[in-house]
Amino acid sequence: MASVSSLDKDLRNMRLGKYTPQAANEVRAWIEESLGEQLTAGDLLDALKDGTALCKLVNLATGPPGVRFKQSSMPFVQMENISHFLRACKSPPLNLQAHDIFQTVDLYENKDPAQVLTCISAFSRRANAIQPSKFPAVIGARSKASRMSPESTGGYAPKVPSLAEKERKRRDEEAEAEHLRLQAEELEHKRRSEREAEEEREKAAEEESWAEETRKQREVEKIRIEEEKRRWAEEERKWKEEEEARAREEQEAELRLAKERQQTRTQSDARLTGQFLSQYQAEQRKLPIPPTSKEPHKTPEALRVEQLERELEKAKEREAQYERERQERMRQDRYNFEDVDSALQRERQRDISPSTPVPVEPRGITAQDDDNDSWQAGE
């Protein structure tokens, strides 16, 4: 007893023997005549593999709305077009018999070329019956069996498939399902790759934008630090100029006071030459007293000394006020310097150029030291 595999092989060889060049050329000529266009040169199955010509035949036979198909080189789309044609053959108004319809893999993978020719021949007869004006010819001669079909006689002729046919159909369905699954996985992998590539491009663009923004912020921070350094240098220069002016002012005041005292001593010595003290005091009392003086018994030299001492006190008060203002400015600058130092530390963490050296505050002359120096000069 022959095995199932050998039986399938015999059936396949028998079906392949029915696919002859004469039968393929007859089907090609009928399709080109019906559609009014030429098919791709070469093997007939290769020309019908994308399913577009079959879908055009269905739309010509059934009329609108027909079936929607796509012309594409993707295997999944081509197999979907073939499935549209087979679904239309099973549906009204064509209603082809199940034994006349082929499987998708029979055409796409050349598993059963003879069944493809059988299906197209049956389609030509049914299309001629529905649309004789559009399909005036049929493929092959009408056999007696076709004229005495169950549809024409109203009888019932069931067809019981054999075990080999069931097994073949099952394997074909599994192969078609596996093929569709592989096509779907390939399509999903392609979409996933495109999506990952798009995400990578977006990520790279975002990183580039972030780097540009960071660079701009660092440039702004660098400019701010440079401006802070220039401001510190300008304030230090002004402070030095003010210190020098104040020192010159105090020195000039001390020189004037020393000069007045020297002149007073010189005049006193000159007046006392050849005179008694009582005579000198009497002459001094006769001198006019300034109207602004509130103590008439004091001499002009004493009043001048008091005036110079008051000016010196005012200078000391101005110096103390200036020292307080300077200390306040230095304390405020120290706070700003801490902010700059924090910014420089952040710059070091970002691998930026070394931090800017902090200007050292010059040691100023305190009010107490000025007081001591002034009193020493006064003495």
CSV table of C-alpha atoms in Angstrom, one decimal:
chain,number,residue,atom,x,y,z
A,1,MET,CA,0.0,0.0,0.0
A,2,ALA,CA,1.4,3.4,-1.0
A,3,SER,CA,2.1,5.9,1.7
A,4,VAL,CA,0.4,9.3,2.0
A,5,SER,CA,3.6,11.2,1.0
A,6,SER,CA,4.0,9.1,-2.1
A,7,LEU,CA,0.4,9.6,-3.0
A,8,ASP,CA,0.7,13.4,-2.6
A,9,LYS,CA,3.8,13.3,-4.8
A,10,ASP,CA,1.9,11.5,-7.5
A,11,LEU,CA,-1.0,13.9,-7.3
A,12,ARG,CA,1.4,16.8,-7.5
A,13,ASN,CA,3.1,15.4,-10.5
A,14,MET,CA,-0.2,14.8,-12.2
A,15,ARG,CA,-1.3,18.3,-11.6
A,16,LEU,CA,2.0,19.7,-12.8
A,17,GLY,CA,1.6,17.7,-15.9
A,18,LYS,CA,-1.7,19.5,-16.6
A,19,TYR,CA,0.1,22.9,-16.6
A,20,THR,CA,1.3,23.1,-20.2
A,21,PRO,CA,2.6,26.0,-22.2
A,22,GLN,CA,-0.5,25.8,-24.5
A,23,ALA,CA,-2.9,26.1,-21.6
A,24,ALA,CA,-0.9,28.9,-20.0
A,25,ASN,CA,-0.9,30.8,-23.3
A,26,GLU,CA,-4.6,30.3,-23.8
A,27,VAL,CA,-5.3,31.8,-20.3
A,28,ARG,CA,-2.9,34.7,-21.0
A,29,ALA,CA,-4.6,35.5,-24.3
A,30,TRP,CA,-8.0,35.5,-22.7
A,31,ILE,CA,-6.9,37.8,-19.8
A,32,GLU,CA,-5.2,40.3,-22.2
A,33,GLU,CA,-8.3,40.3,-24.5
A,34,SER,CA,-10.7,40.8,-21.6
A,35,LEU,CA,-8.6,43.6,-19.9
A,36,GLY,CA,-7.4,45.2,-23.1
A,37,GLU,CA,-3.8,45.4,-21.8
A,38,GLN,CA,-0.7,43.3,-22.0
A,39,LEU,CA,0.6,41.2,-19.1
A,40,THR,CA,4.2,41.1,-18.1
A,41,ALA,CA,6.3,38.9,-20.4
A,42,GLY,CA,7.6,35.6,-19.1
A,43,ASP,CA,5.8,32.9,-17.1
A,44,LEU,CA,2.0,33.4,-16.6
A,45,LEU,CA,2.2,32.7,-12.8
A,46,ASP,CA,4.9,35.4,-12.4
A,47,ALA,CA,2.7,37.9,-14.3
A,48,LEU,CA,-0.3,37.1,-12.1
A,49,LYS,CA,1.7,36.9,-8.8
A,50,ASP,CA,1.0,40.4,-7.6
A,51,GLY,CA,-2.8,39.8,-7.9
A,52,THR,CA,-3.6,43.1,-9.7
A,53,ALA,CA,-4.7,41.5,-13.0
A,54,LEU,CA,-7.0,39.1,-11.1
A,55,CYS,CA,-8.6,42.0,-9.1
A,56,LYS,CA,-9.2,43.9,-12.4
A,57,LEU,CA,-11.0,40.9,-13.8
A,58,VAL,CA,-13.2,40.7,-10.7
A,59,ASN,CA,-14.1,44.4,-10.9
A,60,LEU,CA,-14.9,44.0,-14.6
A,61,ALA,CA,-17.2,41.1,-14.0
A,62,THR,CA,-19.0,42.2,-10.8
A,63,GLY,CA,-19.1,46.0,-11.4
A,64,PRO,CA,-18.9,48.6,-8.6
A,65,PRO,CA,-18.0,48.7,-5.9
A,66,GLY,CA,-15.7,45.8,-6.7
A,67,VAL,CA,-12.6,45.0,-4.7
A,68,ARG,CA,-9.9,47.4,-3.6
A,69,PHE,CA,-6.3,46.4,-4.4
A,70,LYS,CA,-2.9,47.9,-4.2
A,71,GLN,CA,0.0,47.7,-6.7
A,72,SER,CA,3.1,47.0,-4.6
A,73,SER,CA,6.3,44.9,-4.6
A,74,MET,CA,5.8,43.9,-0.9
A,75,PRO,CA,4.9,40.2,-0.6
A,76,PHE,CA,2.2,40.8,2.0
A,77,VAL,CA,0.3,43.3,-0.2
A,78,GLN,CA,0.5,40.9,-3.2
A,79,MET,CA,-0.8,38.0,-1.2
A,80,GLU,CA,-3.6,40.2,0.1
A,81,ASN,CA,-4.6,41.1,-3.5
A,82,ILE,CA,-4.8,37.3,-4.4
A,83,SER,CA,-7.0,36.8,-1.3
A,84,HIS,CA,-9.4,39.6,-2.5
A,85,PHE,CA,-9.8,37.7,-5.8
A,86,LEU,CA,-10.5,34.4,-4.2
A,87,ARG,CA,-12.9,35.9,-1.8
A,88,ALA,CA,-14.8,37.5,-4.7
A,89,CYS,CA,-14.9,34.2,-6.5
A,90,LYS,CA,-16.6,32.5,-3.6
A,91,SER,CA,-19.1,35.4,-3.1
A,92,PRO,CA,-22.1,36.3,-5.3
A,93,PRO,CA,-22.6,36.9,-8.2
A,94,LEU,CA,-19.7,34.6,-9.2
A,95,ASN,CA,-20.3,31.7,-6.7
A,96,LEU,CA,-17.5,29.4,-8.0
A,97,GLN,CA,-17.4,25.9,-6.7
A,98,ALA,CA,-14.9,25.1,-3.9
A,99,HIS,CA,-13.1,22.5,-6.1
A,100,ASP,CA,-12.5,25.2,-8.8
A,101,ILE,CA,-10.8,27.7,-6.4
A,102,PHE,CA,-7.1,27.5,-5.7
A,103,GLN,CA,-5.2,28.5,-2.6
A,104,THR,CA,-3.0,31.6,-2.3
A,105,VAL,CA,0.2,29.7,-2.1
A,106,ASP,CA,-0.8,27.7,-5.2
A,107,LEU,CA,-0.2,30.9,-7.2
A,108,TYR,CA,2.3,32.8,-5.1
A,109,GLU,CA,4.6,29.9,-4.4
A,110,ASN,CA,3.8,27.9,-7.6
A,111,LYS,CA,2.5,24.9,-5.5
A,112,ASP,CA,-0.3,24.0,-7.9
A,113,PRO,CA,-0.2,25.9,-11.2
A,114,ALA,CA,-2.8,23.6,-12.8
A,115,GLN,CA,-5.4,24.6,-10.1
A,116,VAL,CA,-4.7,28.2,-10.9
A,117,LEU,CA,-5.6,27.6,-14.6
A,118,THR,CA,-8.7,25.6,-13.6
A,119,CYS,CA,-9.9,28.5,-11.4
A,120,ILE,CA,-9.4,31.1,-14.1
A,121,SER,CA,-11.2,28.9,-16.6
A,122,ALA,CA,-14.1,28.5,-14.3
A,123,PHE,CA,-14.1,32.2,-13.7
A,124,SER,CA,-14.2,32.9,-17.5
A,125,ARG,CA,-17.3,30.7,-17.8
A,126,ARG,CA,-19.1,32.4,-14.9
A,127,ALA,CA,-18.0,35.9,-16.1
A,128,ASN,CA,-19.4,35.1,-19.6
A,129,ALA,CA,-22.7,34.2,-18.0
A,130,ILE,CA,-22.9,37.4,-16.0
A,131,GLN,CA,-21.3,39.9,-18.4
A,132,PRO,CA,-21.4,38.4,-21.9
A,133,SER,CA,-20.7,41.8,-23.5
A,134,LYS,CA,-17.5,42.2,-21.5
A,135,PHE,CA,-16.5,38.6,-21.6
A,136,PRO,CA,-17.6,37.3,-25.0
A,137,ALA,CA,-15.2,34.3,-25.0
A,138,VAL,CA,-14.4,31.6,-22.5
A,139,ILE,CA,-11.3,29.5,-21.9
A,140,GLY,CA,-11.6,26.0,-23.4
A,141,ALA,CA,-14.7,24.3,-24.8
A,142,ARG,CA,-17.8,23.9,-22.7
A,143,SER,CA,-17.8,20.2,-21.7
A,144,LYS,CA,-20.9,18.1,-21.3
A,145,ALA,CA,-20.2,17.9,-17.6
A,146,SER,CA,-20.4,21.6,-17.4
A,147,ARG,CA,-23.7,21.8,-19.2
A,148,MET,CA,-25.1,19.1,-16.9
A,149,SER,CA,-23.8,20.6,-13.7
A,150,PRO,CA,-25.9,20.4,-10.5
A,151,GLU,CA,-26.7,24.1,-10.9
A,152,SER,CA,-28.3,23.6,-14.3
A,153,THR,CA,-30.2,20.5,-13.4
A,154,GLY,CA,-31.1,21.3,-9.9
A,155,GLY,CA,-29.6,18.0,-8.6
A,156,TYR,CA,-27.1,17.5,-5.9
A,157,ALA,CA,-23.6,16.1,-6.5
A,158,PRO,CA,-21.6,16.2,-3.3
A,159,LYS,CA,-17.9,15.8,-3.5
A,160,VAL,CA,-16.2,14.0,-0.7
A,161,PRO,CA,-12.5,14.9,-0.4
A,162,SER,CA,-10.0,12.1,0.1
A,163,LEU,CA,-7.6,11.8,3.0
A,164,ALA,CA,-4.8,13.0,0.7
A,165,GLU,CA,-6.7,16.1,-0.3
A,166,LYS,CA,-7.5,16.9,3.3
A,167,GLU,CA,-3.9,16.5,4.3
A,168,ARG,CA,-2.8,18.6,1.4
A,169,LYS,CA,-5.3,21.3,2.2
A,170,ARG,CA,-4.2,21.3,5.8
A,171,ARG,CA,-0.6,21.6,4.9
A,172,ASP,CA,-1.3,24.3,2.4
A,173,GLU,CA,-3.3,26.3,5.0
A,174,GLU,CA,-0.5,25.9,7.5
A,175,ALA,CA,2.1,26.9,5.0
A,176,GLU,CA,0.0,30.0,4.0
A,177,ALA,CA,-0.5,30.9,7.7
A,178,GLU,CA,3.2,30.5,8.4
A,179,HIS,CA,4.0,32.6,5.4
A,180,LEU,CA,1.6,35.3,6.4
A,181,ARG,CA,3.1,35.2,10.0
A,182,LEU,CA,6.6,35.6,8.6
A,183,GLN,CA,5.5,38.5,6.5
A,184,ALA,CA,3.8,40.1,9.4
A,185,GLU,CA,6.9,39.7,11.6
A,186,GLU,CA,9.0,41.1,8.8
A,187,LEU,CA,6.7,44.1,8.5
A,188,GLU,CA,6.6,44.6,12.3
A,189,HIS,CA,10.4,44.4,12.5
A,190,LYS,CA,10.8,46.9,9.7
A,191,ARG,CA,8.3,49.3,11.5
A,192,ARG,CA,10.1,48.8,14.8
A,193,SER,CA,13.5,49.6,13.1
A,194,GLU,CA,12.1,52.7,11.5
A,195,ARG,CA,10.6,53.8,14.8
A,196,GLU,CA,13.9,53.2,16.7
A,197,ALA,CA,15.8,55.1,14.0
A,198,GLU,CA,13.3,58.0,14.3
A,199,GLU,CA,13.7,58.0,18.1
A,200,GLU,CA,17.5,58.0,17.7
A,201,ARG,CA,17.3,60.9,15.4
A,202,GLU,CA,15.0,62.8,17.8
A,203,LYS,CA,17.3,62.0,20.7
A,204,ALA,CA,20.4,63.2,18.8
A,205,ALA,CA,18.6,66.4,17.8
A,206,GLU,CA,17.5,66.9,21.5
A,207,GLU,CA,21.1,66.3,22.7
A,208,GLU,CA,22.4,68.7,20.1
A,209,SER,CA,19.9,71.4,21.1
A,210,TRP,CA,20.7,70.8,24.8
A,211,ALA,CA,24.4,71.1,24.1
A,212,GLU,CA,23.9,74.4,22.2
A,213,GLU,CA,21.7,75.8,25.0
A,214,THR,CA,24.4,74.8,27.6
A,215,ARG,CA,27.1,76.4,25.5
A,216,LYS,CA,25.1,79.6,25.3
A,217,GLN,CA,24.5,79.6,29.1
A,218,ARG,CA,28.2,79.1,29.7
A,219,GLU,CA,29.1,81.9,27.4
A,220,VAL,CA,26.6,84.2,29.3
A,221,GLU,CA,28.0,83.1,32.6
A,222,LYS,CA,31.6,83.7,31.4
A,223,ILE,CA,30.6,87.2,30.2
A,224,ARG,CA,29.0,87.9,33.6
A,225,ILE,CA,32.1,86.8,35.4
A,226,GLU,CA,34.3,89.0,33.2
A,227,GLU,CA,32.0,92.0,33.8
A,228,GLU,CA,32.1,91.3,37.6
A,229,LYS,CA,35.9,91.2,37.4
A,230,ARG,CA,36.0,94.5,35.6
A,231,ARG,CA,33.6,96.1,38.1
A,232,TRP,CA,35.8,94.9,41.0
A,233,ALA,CA,38.9,96.3,39.3
A,234,GLU,CA,37.1,99.7,38.7
A,235,GLU,CA,35.8,99.9,42.3
A,236,GLU,CA,39.3,99.1,43.6
A,237,ARG,CA,40.8,101.8,41.4
A,238,LYS,CA,38.2,104.3,42.6
A,239,TRP,CA,38.8,103.3,46.2
A,240,LYS,CA,42.6,103.8,45.8
A,241,GLU,CA,42.0,107.2,44.2
A,242,GLU,CA,39.7,108.2,47.1
A,243,GLU,CA,42.2,107.0,49.6
A,244,GLU,CA,45.0,109.0,48.0
A,245,ALA,CA,42.8,112.1,47.8
A,246,ARG,CA,41.9,111.7,51.5
A,247,ALA,CA,45.5,111.2,52.4
A,248,ARG,CA,46.5,114.3,50.5
A,249,GLU,CA,43.7,116.3,52.1
A,250,GLU,CA,44.8,115.2,55.6
A,251,GLN,CA,48.4,115.9,54.8
A,252,GLU,CA,47.6,119.4,53.5
A,253,ALA,CA,45.4,120.1,56.6
A,254,GLU,CA,48.2,119.0,58.9
A,255,LEU,CA,50.7,121.1,56.9
A,256,ARG,CA,48.5,124.1,57.2
A,257,LEU,CA,48.0,123.6,60.9
A,258,ALA,CA,51.8,123.2,61.4
A,259,LYS,CA,52.4,126.3,59.3
A,260,GLU,CA,49.9,128.3,61.4
A,261,ARG,CA,51.5,127.2,64.6
A,262,GLN,CA,54.9,128.0,63.3
A,263,GLN,CA,53.8,131.4,62.2
A,264,THR,CA,52.2,132.0,65.6
A,265,ARG,CA,55.4,131.0,67.4
A,266,THR,CA,57.4,133.3,65.1
A,267,GLN,CA,55.1,136.3,65.6
A,268,SER,CA,55.1,135.7,69.3
A,269,ASP,CA,58.9,135.6,69.4
A,270,ALA,CA,59.1,138.7,67.3
A,271,ARG,CA,56.7,140.6,69.4
A,272,LEU,CA,58.3,139.6,72.7
A,273,THR,CA,61.7,140.9,71.5
A,274,GLY,CA,62.6,143.9,73.7
A,275,GLN,CA,59.2,143.8,75.4
A,276,PHE,CA,57.8,142.7,78.7
A,277,LEU,CA,55.0,140.1,78.8
A,278,SER,CA,52.6,142.5,80.2
A,279,GLN,CA,53.2,144.9,77.3
A,280,TYR,CA,52.7,142.1,74.8
A,281,GLN,CA,49.5,141.0,76.4
A,282,ALA,CA,48.2,144.6,76.4
A,283,GLU,CA,48.9,144.9,72.7
A,284,GLN,CA,47.2,141.7,72.0
A,285,ARG,CA,44.1,142.8,73.9
A,286,LYS,CA,44.0,146.0,71.8
A,287,LEU,CA,43.8,143.9,68.5
A,288,PRO,CA,40.3,143.7,67.0
A,289,ILE,CA,38.3,140.6,67.8
A,290,PRO,CA,36.5,138.8,64.9
A,291,PRO,CA,32.8,139.3,65.0
A,292,THR,CA,32.1,135.6,64.8
A,293,SER,CA,34.1,134.9,68.0
A,294,LYS,CA,31.9,134.2,71.0
A,295,GLU,CA,34.9,134.4,73.5
A,296,PRO,CA,36.4,137.9,73.3
A,297,HIS,CA,39.3,137.1,75.7
A,298,LYS,CA,41.0,134.7,73.2
A,299,THR,CA,43.6,135.8,70.8
A,300,PRO,CA,43.4,135.5,67.0
A,301,GLU,CA,46.0,132.8,67.1
A,302,ALA,CA,44.0,130.7,69.5
A,303,LEU,CA,40.9,131.2,67.5
A,304,ARG,CA,42.8,130.1,64.3
A,305,VAL,CA,44.0,127.0,66.1
A,306,GLU,CA,40.5,126.2,67.3
A,307,GLN,CA,39.2,126.7,63.7
A,308,LEU,CA,41.9,124.3,62.3
A,309,GLU,CA,41.1,121.8,65.1
A,310,ARG,CA,37.4,121.9,64.2
A,311,GLU,CA,38.2,121.4,60.5
A,312,LEU,CA,40.4,118.4,61.5
A,313,GLU,CA,37.5,117.0,63.6
A,314,LYS,CA,35.2,117.3,60.5
A,315,ALA,CA,37.8,115.6,58.4
A,316,LYS,CA,38.0,112.8,60.9
A,317,GLU,CA,34.2,112.5,60.9
A,318,ARG,CA,34.1,112.4,57.1
A,319,GLU,CA,36.8,109.7,57.2
A,320,ALA,CA,34.9,107.6,59.7
A,321,GLN,CA,31.7,107.9,57.5
A,322,TYR,CA,33.7,107.0,54.5
A,323,GLU,CA,35.2,104.0,56.3
A,324,ARG,CA,31.7,102.8,57.3
A,325,GLU,CA,30.5,103.1,53.7
A,326,ARG,CA,33.6,101.3,52.5
A,327,GLN,CA,33.0,98.4,54.9
A,328,GLU,CA,29.4,98.2,53.8
A,329,ARG,CA,30.5,98.0,50.1
A,330,MET,CA,33.1,95.4,50.9
A,331,ARG,CA,30.6,93.3,52.7
A,332,GLN,CA,28.1,93.5,49.8
A,333,ASP,CA,30.9,92.7,47.3
A,334,ARG,CA,31.9,89.7,49.5
A,335,TYR,CA,28.3,88.4,49.1
A,336,ASN,CA,28.6,88.9,45.3
A,337,PHE,CA,32.0,87.2,45.4
A,338,GLU,CA,30.5,84.1,47.0
A,339,ASP,CA,27.9,84.0,44.2
A,340,VAL,CA,30.7,84.2,41.6
A,341,ASP,CA,32.7,81.6,43.5
A,342,SER,CA,29.6,79.2,43.4
A,343,ALA,CA,29.3,79.8,39.6
A,344,LEU,CA,33.0,79.1,39.1
A,345,GLN,CA,32.7,75.8,41.1
A,346,ARG,CA,29.8,74.8,38.8
A,347,GLU,CA,32.1,75.7,35.8
A,348,ARG,CA,34.8,73.4,37.2
A,349,GLN,CA,32.3,70.5,37.4
A,350,ARG,CA,31.4,71.1,33.8
A,351,ASP,CA,35.0,70.8,32.7
A,352,ILE,CA,35.2,74.5,31.9
A,353,SER,CA,38.4,76.6,32.0
A,354,PRO,CA,40.0,77.2,35.4
A,355,SER,CA,38.1,79.6,37.6
A,356,THR,CA,38.9,83.3,37.6
A,357,PRO,CA,41.3,84.3,40.5
A,358,VAL,CA,39.5,86.4,43.2
A,359,PRO,CA,40.9,89.9,43.6
A,360,VAL,CA,42.4,90.4,47.0
A,361,GLU,CA,41.0,93.3,49.0
A,362,PRO,CA,43.6,95.9,49.7
A,363,ARG,CA,44.1,96.6,53.4
A,364,GLY,CA,42.6,100.0,54.0
A,365,ILE,CA,43.6,102.5,56.6
A,366,THR,CA,41.2,102.3,59.5
A,367,ALA,CA,39.7,105.3,61.2
A,368,GLN,CA,41.6,104.6,64.4
A,369,ASP,CA,45.0,104.6,62.6
A,370,ASP,CA,44.1,107.9,60.9
A,371,ASP,CA,43.1,109.4,64.3
A,372,ASN,CA,46.4,108.4,65.9
A,373,ASP,CA,48.4,109.7,62.9
A,374,SER,CA,46.4,113.0,62.9
A,375,TRP,CA,46.8,113.5,66.7
A,376,GLN,CA,50.5,112.7,66.4
A,377,ALA,CA,50.9,115.3,63.7
A,378,GLY,CA,48.9,117.8,65.7
A,379,GLU,CA,51.1,117.3,68.8
